[in-house]
């Protein structure tokens, strides 16, 4: 890797342990005012000290995040359809690399819809973004397996993850599944898991622990943090699993303690 690429990559995947807590708050580009993000800055700004990177759209970044903040940004650059469209996530390029550079990002994120009717469109647009981003040393995070129709089992997730890595992703975001070791082992690049829809905190922390045990580089988690009854306590508990070797059970204890104390330092 060239210096710029390496530097940006390690502002996502921390060099100390090869892990990351990416906070995903990009949901508005297809879901609108997602539950928990209606008052975006109020929810997200207190989480910034605990996020290794923040993944969001340019509109959310410009309008809600103080430019004085030093949290590294991964910019969502695919989109084009809404939750109301039956072809949800038939996405194209929504933000140029020039704009990403202007916003001083450390990475860009693009969804590929492997197995969908329109997979070819999303994959060819993804590779265009990879070509352009690589020219400037910007890592591309491939977002895989989002959508309702796919059976998110080890066979499918391994296929989508491996394809994303071979097509040029520097990091792949996918979902946790039974047999996740295979997804990680057959990926040429680090794999992080999304949280998916909100589940009880204990389950989300256990899933995070299982993913780390299986070799994941961390999480790119959204709803299970910002929809938690105490988002600050939850992101700190997730960090404890990803960076401090806590089990799911230990992290849940920590969550409960932090929640009782209000979540802040
Ligand atoms: C979906 O494409 C978005 O990128 C979300 O950011 C992603 O699914 C991660 O968020 P969550 O943990 O809420 O699933």
Coordinates of C-alpha atoms and ligand atoms in Angstrom, one line a residue:
X1 CA 0.0 0.0 0.0
X2 CA 1.1 3.5 -0.7
X3 CA 1.5 5.8 2.3
X4 CA -1.8 7.6 1.9
X5 CA -3.8 4.5 1.5
X6 CA -2.1 2.9 4.4
X7 CA -2.6 5.9 6.6
X8 CA -6.3 6.1 5.8
X9 CA -6.8 2.4 6.1
X10 CA -5.3 2.5 9.6
X11 CA -7.5 5.4 10.6
X12 CA -10.3 2.9 10.1
X13 CA -8.7 -0.4 11.2
X14 CA -6.7 0.6 14.3
X15 CA -3.0 -0.3 14.0
X16 CA -2.8 -1.3 17.7
X17 CA -5.0 -4.3 17.3
X18 CA -6.2 -4.5 13.8
X19 CA -9.8 -3.8 14.9
X20 CA -12.4 -1.1 14.5
X21 CA -15.6 0.2 15.9
X22 CA -17.3 1.9 12.9
X23 CA -20.4 3.8 13.9
X24 CA -22.9 3.5 11.0
X25 CA -25.4 6.4 10.9
X26 CA -25.9 6.5 7.1
X27 CA -29.5 5.1 7.2
X28 CA -31.2 8.3 6.3
X29 CA -30.2 8.1 2.6
X30 CA -32.8 5.4 2.1
X31 CA -34.8 5.3 5.3
X32 CA -35.3 9.1 5.9
X33 CA -35.6 10.1 9.6
X34 CA -34.7 6.7 11.0
X35 CA -35.8 5.9 14.6
X36 CA -33.1 7.2 16.9
X37 CA -31.6 9.6 14.3
X38 CA -34.5 12.1 14.0
X39 CA -32.4 14.6 16.0
X40 CA -29.2 13.4 14.5
X41 CA -26.6 15.6 16.2
X42 CA -28.2 15.1 19.6
X43 CA -27.8 11.4 19.4
X44 CA -24.6 11.1 17.4
X45 CA -22.3 13.8 18.7
X46 CA -22.0 12.3 22.2
X47 CA -21.0 8.9 20.6
X48 CA -18.1 10.4 18.7
X49 CA -15.4 10.0 21.4
X50 CA -16.1 6.2 21.3
X51 CA -16.2 5.7 17.5
X52 CA -13.1 4.7 15.6
X53 CA -14.8 6.0 12.5
X54 CA -18.2 7.5 11.5
X55 CA -20.0 6.2 8.5
X56 CA -22.6 8.6 7.0
X57 CA -23.7 10.7 4.0
X58 CA -22.3 14.0 3.0
X59 CA -25.6 15.8 4.0
X60 CA -25.5 14.4 7.5
X61 CA -21.8 15.2 7.8
X62 CA -22.1 18.8 6.7
X63 CA -25.2 19.6 8.6
X64 CA -24.8 17.6 11.9
X65 CA -21.1 17.0 12.6
X66 CA -18.9 19.8 13.8
X67 CA -15.9 20.2 11.3
X68 CA -13.7 20.6 14.4
X69 CA -14.3 17.0 15.2
X70 CA -11.4 14.6 14.6
X71 CA -13.4 11.4 14.1
X72 CA -12.3 9.8 10.8
X73 CA -15.1 9.7 8.2
X74 CA -16.2 6.9 5.9
X75 CA -18.5 8.5 3.4
X76 CA -21.5 6.6 2.0
X77 CA -21.2 7.1 -1.8
X78 CA -23.9 4.7 -3.1
X79 CA -27.6 5.3 -3.1
X80 CA -30.5 6.3 -5.3
X81 CA -33.5 4.3 -4.1
X82 CA -35.7 4.5 -1.0
X83 CA -37.4 2.1 1.4
X84 CA -40.6 2.7 -0.7
X85 CA -39.1 1.2 -3.9
X86 CA -39.6 -2.5 -4.5
X87 CA -36.0 -2.6 -5.8
X88 CA -34.6 -1.3 -2.6
X89 CA -30.9 -0.7 -2.8
X90 CA -30.6 -0.8 -6.6
X91 CA -28.0 1.8 -6.1
X92 CA -25.7 3.9 -8.2
X93 CA -23.0 6.5 -7.4
X94 CA -24.4 9.4 -5.4
X95 CA -21.2 11.2 -4.4
X96 CA -18.0 11.8 -6.4
X97 CA -14.5 11.1 -5.2
X98 CA -13.7 14.8 -5.6
X99 CA -16.4 15.5 -3.1
X100 CA -15.1 12.8 -0.8
X101 CA -11.6 14.4 -0.9
X102 CA -13.2 17.8 -0.2
X103 CA -14.8 16.3 2.9
X104 CA -11.4 14.9 4.0
X105 CA -12.6 11.3 4.3
X106 CA -10.6 8.3 5.2
X107 CA -12.8 5.9 3.2
X108 CA -15.9 5.6 1.1
X109 CA -18.6 2.9 1.3
X110 CA -20.6 1.4 -1.5
X111 CA -23.3 -1.3 -1.5
X112 CA -23.2 -4.2 -3.9
X113 CA -26.3 -6.4 -4.2
X114 CA -24.9 -9.8 -5.0
X115 CA -27.7 -12.1 -6.2
X116 CA -30.2 -9.4 -6.8
X117 CA -31.7 -9.0 -10.3
X118 CA -29.7 -5.8 -10.8
X119 CA -26.4 -7.1 -9.2
X120 CA -24.4 -6.2 -12.4
X121 CA -25.3 -2.5 -12.1
X122 CA -24.2 -2.3 -8.5
X123 CA -21.0 -4.2 -9.1
X124 CA -19.9 -2.2 -12.1
X125 CA -20.6 1.0 -10.3
X126 CA -18.7 -0.3 -7.3
X127 CA -15.6 -1.1 -9.5
X128 CA -15.8 2.4 -11.0
X129 CA -15.7 3.9 -7.5
X130 CA -12.8 1.5 -6.6
X131 CA -10.8 2.7 -9.7
X132 CA -11.4 6.4 -8.9
X133 CA -10.8 6.0 -5.1
X134 CA -7.6 4.0 -5.5
X135 CA -6.2 6.7 -7.7
X136 CA -6.2 9.0 -4.6
X137 CA -5.4 6.4 -2.0
X138 CA -8.9 6.2 -0.5
X139 CA -10.0 2.7 0.7
X140 CA -13.4 1.5 -0.4
X141 CA -15.6 -0.3 2.1
X142 CA -17.9 -2.7 0.3
X143 CA -21.3 -3.1 2.0
X144 CA -22.7 -6.5 1.2
X145 CA -25.9 -8.4 1.8
X146 CA -28.2 -5.5 2.7
X147 CA -31.8 -6.2 1.7
X148 CA -34.7 -8.3 2.7
X149 CA -34.6 -11.0 0.0
X150 CA -31.2 -12.8 0.6
X151 CA -30.8 -15.8 2.8
X152 CA -27.9 -14.5 4.9
X153 CA -26.2 -17.9 5.5
X154 CA -22.5 -18.7 5.4
X155 CA -22.6 -19.8 1.7
X156 CA -24.2 -16.5 0.5
X157 CA -22.1 -14.2 2.8
X158 CA -18.8 -16.0 1.9
X159 CA -19.7 -15.5 -1.8
X160 CA -20.6 -11.8 -1.5
X161 CA -17.6 -11.1 0.8
X162 CA -15.1 -12.8 -1.4
X163 CA -16.4 -11.2 -4.5
X164 CA -16.2 -7.7 -2.9
X165 CA -12.6 -8.4 -1.9
X166 CA -11.6 -9.6 -5.3
X167 CA -13.3 -6.7 -7.0
X168 CA -11.2 -4.2 -5.0
X169 CA -12.8 -3.5 -1.6
X170 CA -10.1 -2.9 1.1
X171 CA -12.7 -3.7 3.9
X172 CA -15.9 -5.7 3.6
X173 CA -19.0 -5.1 5.7
X174 CA -21.4 -8.0 6.0
X175 CA -23.6 -9.8 8.5
X176 CA -22.8 -12.3 11.2
X177 CA -23.9 -15.9 10.6
X178 CA -23.4 -19.4 11.8
X179 CA -20.0 -20.6 10.6
X180 CA -18.7 -17.0 10.2
X181 CA -15.1 -18.3 10.4
X182 CA -15.5 -19.4 6.8
X183 CA -16.6 -15.9 5.7
X184 CA -13.4 -14.4 7.3
X185 CA -11.0 -17.1 6.2
X186 CA -12.1 -16.9 2.6
X187 CA -12.0 -13.1 2.4
X188 CA -8.8 -11.4 1.1
X189 CA -9.4 -8.3 3.3
X190 CA -10.7 -7.5 6.8
X191 CA -14.4 -8.2 7.5
X192 CA -16.6 -6.2 9.8
X193 CA -20.2 -7.0 10.8
X194 CA -23.3 -4.8 10.6
X195 CA -25.6 -5.0 13.6
X196 CA -28.8 -5.3 11.6
X197 CA -32.2 -4.5 13.1
X198 CA -32.4 -3.7 16.8
X199 CA -32.1 -6.7 19.2
X200 CA -31.7 -6.7 23.0
X201 CA -28.3 -5.3 24.1
X202 CA -27.2 -8.6 25.5
X203 CA -27.8 -10.4 22.2
X204 CA -26.0 -7.7 20.2
X205 CA -23.0 -7.9 22.5
X206 CA -22.9 -11.7 22.3
X207 CA -23.1 -11.5 18.5
X208 CA -20.2 -9.0 18.5
X209 CA -18.2 -11.3 20.7
X210 CA -18.9 -14.3 18.5
X211 CA -17.9 -12.3 15.4
X212 CA -14.6 -11.2 17.0
X213 CA -13.9 -14.8 18.1
X214 CA -14.5 -15.9 14.5
X215 CA -11.9 -13.4 13.2
X216 CA -13.9 -10.3 12.4
X217 CA -12.0 -7.0 12.5
X218 CA -14.8 -5.3 14.3
X219 CA -18.2 -3.8 13.7
X220 CA -19.9 -1.3 11.4
X221 CA -22.9 -1.0 13.7
X222 CA -25.8 1.4 13.7
X223 CA -29.3 0.6 15.1
X224 CA -28.1 -1.6 17.9
X225 CA -26.1 1.4 19.2
X226 CA -28.2 4.5 18.4
X227 CA -31.6 2.8 19.1
X228 CA -30.3 1.4 22.4
X229 CA -31.9 2.7 25.6
X230 CA -28.5 4.2 26.4
X231 CA -26.4 4.7 23.2
X232 CA -23.3 5.9 24.9
X233 CA -23.3 2.9 27.3
X234 CA -23.9 0.6 24.4
X235 CA -21.1 1.9 22.1
X236 CA -18.7 1.7 25.1
X237 CA -19.7 -1.9 25.7
X238 CA -19.2 -2.7 22.0
X239 CA -15.8 -1.2 22.2
X240 CA -15.0 -3.3 25.2
X241 CA -15.6 -6.4 23.2
X242 CA -13.8 -5.2 20.0
X243 CA -10.8 -3.6 21.7
X244 CA -10.5 -4.9 25.2
X245 CA -11.2 -8.6 25.1
X246 CA -14.5 -8.6 27.0
X247 CA -16.9 -11.4 26.4
X248 CA -20.5 -10.7 25.5
X249 CA -21.6 -11.4 29.1
X250 CA -18.9 -9.1 30.6
X251 CA -19.7 -6.4 28.1
X252 CA -23.4 -6.6 29.0
X253 CA -22.4 -6.2 32.7
X254 CA -20.4 -3.1 31.7
X255 CA -23.4 -1.8 29.7
X256 CA -25.7 -2.2 32.8
X257 CA -23.1 -0.4 35.0
X258 CA -22.6 2.4 32.6
X259 CA -26.3 2.8 32.0
X260 CA -26.9 3.1 35.8
X261 CA -24.2 5.8 35.9
X262 CA -25.7 7.6 32.9
X263 CA -23.3 6.3 30.2
X264 CA -20.7 9.1 30.3
X265 CA -17.2 9.1 31.7
Ligands
LIG1 C1 -27.1 0.0 5.2 O1 -26.7 -0.2 4.1 C2 -26.4 0.9 6.0 O2 -25.1 1.1 5.5 C3 -26.3 0.7 7.5 O3 -25.3 1.6 8.0 C4 -25.8 -0.7 7.9 O4 -26.8 -1.6 7.6 C5 -25.3 -0.8 9.3 O5 -26.2 -0.5 10.2 P1 -27.0 -1.5 11.1 O6 -26.0 -1.9 12.2 O7 -28.1 -0.6 11.7 O8 -27.5 -2.6 10.3

